[in-house]
C-alpha positions as MATLAB code, in Angstrom:
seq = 'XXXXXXXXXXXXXXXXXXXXXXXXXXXXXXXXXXXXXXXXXXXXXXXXXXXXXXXXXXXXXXXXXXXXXXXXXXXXXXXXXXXXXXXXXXXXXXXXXXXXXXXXXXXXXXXXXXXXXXX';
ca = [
      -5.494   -6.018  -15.237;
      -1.969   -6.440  -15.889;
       1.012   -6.207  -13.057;
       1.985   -2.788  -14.832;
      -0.995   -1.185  -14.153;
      -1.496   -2.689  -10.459;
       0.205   -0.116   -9.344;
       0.174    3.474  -10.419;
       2.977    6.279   -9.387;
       0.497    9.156   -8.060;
       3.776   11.963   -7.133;
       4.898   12.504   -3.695;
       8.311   14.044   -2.035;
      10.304   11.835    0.038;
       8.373    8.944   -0.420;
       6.867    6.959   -3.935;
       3.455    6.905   -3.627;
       1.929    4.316   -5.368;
      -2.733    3.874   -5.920;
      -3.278    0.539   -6.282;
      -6.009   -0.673   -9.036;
      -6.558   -4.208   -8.312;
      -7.987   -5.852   -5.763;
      -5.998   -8.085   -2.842;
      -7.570  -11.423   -3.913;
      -6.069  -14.499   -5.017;
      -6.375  -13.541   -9.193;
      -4.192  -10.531   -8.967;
      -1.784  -11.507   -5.840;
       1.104  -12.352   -7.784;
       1.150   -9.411  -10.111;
       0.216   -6.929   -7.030;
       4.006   -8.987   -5.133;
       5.635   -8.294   -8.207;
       4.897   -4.836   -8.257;
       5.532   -3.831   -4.565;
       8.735   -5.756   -4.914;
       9.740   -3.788   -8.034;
       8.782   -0.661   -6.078;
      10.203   -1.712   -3.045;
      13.796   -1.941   -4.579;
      13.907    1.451   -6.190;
      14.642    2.259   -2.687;
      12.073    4.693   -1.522;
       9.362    4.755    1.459;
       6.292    3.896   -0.317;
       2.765    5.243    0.457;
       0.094    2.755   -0.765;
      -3.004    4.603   -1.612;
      -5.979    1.237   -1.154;
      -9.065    3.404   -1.961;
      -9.770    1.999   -5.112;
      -8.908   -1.152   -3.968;
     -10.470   -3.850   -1.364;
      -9.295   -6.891    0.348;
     -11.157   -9.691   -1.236;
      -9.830  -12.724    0.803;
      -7.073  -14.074    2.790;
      -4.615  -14.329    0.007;
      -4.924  -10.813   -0.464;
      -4.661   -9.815    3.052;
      -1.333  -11.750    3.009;
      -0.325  -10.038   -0.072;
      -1.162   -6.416    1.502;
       0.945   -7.624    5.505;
       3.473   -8.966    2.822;
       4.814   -5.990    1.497;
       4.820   -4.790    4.522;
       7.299   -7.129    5.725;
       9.184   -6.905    2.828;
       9.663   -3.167    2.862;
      10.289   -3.191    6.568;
      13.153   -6.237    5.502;
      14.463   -3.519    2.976;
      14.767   -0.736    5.361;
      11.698    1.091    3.977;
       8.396    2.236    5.229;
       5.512    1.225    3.930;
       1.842    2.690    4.729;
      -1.812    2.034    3.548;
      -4.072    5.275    3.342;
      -7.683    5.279    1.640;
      -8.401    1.800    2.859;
     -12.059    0.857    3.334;
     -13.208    0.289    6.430;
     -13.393   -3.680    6.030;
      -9.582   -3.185    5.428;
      -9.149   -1.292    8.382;
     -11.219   -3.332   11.283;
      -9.225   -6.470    9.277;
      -5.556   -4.321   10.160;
      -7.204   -3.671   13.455;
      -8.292   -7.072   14.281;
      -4.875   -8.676   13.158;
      -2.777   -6.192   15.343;
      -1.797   -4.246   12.354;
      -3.235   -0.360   12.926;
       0.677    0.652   12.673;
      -0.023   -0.175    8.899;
      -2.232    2.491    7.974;
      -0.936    5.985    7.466;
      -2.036    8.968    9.376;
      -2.835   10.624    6.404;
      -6.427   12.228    5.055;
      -6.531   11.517    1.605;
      -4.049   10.970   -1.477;
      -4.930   14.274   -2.989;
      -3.372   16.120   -0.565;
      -0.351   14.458   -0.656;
      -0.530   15.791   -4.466;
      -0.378   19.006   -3.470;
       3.288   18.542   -2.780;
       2.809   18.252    0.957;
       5.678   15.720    2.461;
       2.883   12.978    4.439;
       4.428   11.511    7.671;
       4.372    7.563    8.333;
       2.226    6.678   11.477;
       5.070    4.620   13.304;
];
């Protein structure tokens, strides 16, 4: 999978949301930093919808707290919804819950519905 299809734009009002296709290992790391920088720097909050993703191992779990930081360097939010829950007890674990958005699922946020960041 190449970096230009890591990420796909999925619609959304006030913020880019963004599905990712590839999973947070090592293999696909650099393309997925590539991409949430790229995204990052269009200027927008971005919601990150995980669900067809997983975090492999603990280069991908960097990659996924990474953009994080990076948005939050930017002045942007960023938030994970859809993740699994080996993702989530992982955010949990790490001190990271503030990472995953309070939303229900990405297709309601395609329904033109502005989604609020958890904080």
């Amino acid at each position: 999978m190449s970096a230009m299809t890591a990420l796909a734009p999925v619609g959304g009002v006030g913020a880019t949301r963004v599905r990712v296709h590839a999973p947070f290992d090592l293999r696909h790391s650099a393309d997925l930093r590539q991409e949430f920088i790229r995204a990052i720097r269009e200027g927008n909050d971005l919601l990150v919808d995980i669900s067809e993703s997983t975090v492999v191992d603990q280069v991908g779990f960097a990659t996924l707290v990474g953009a994080h930081a990076r948005a939050a360097r930017a002045g942007r939010r960023l938030r994970f919804t859809g993740a699994d829950e080996r993702t989530t007890r992982l955010l949990r674990r790490a001190g990271l819950a503030r990472l995953l958005a309070e939303t229900p699922a990405p297709a309601v946020a395609l329904r033109g519905r502005r989604t609020p960041f958890a904080v």
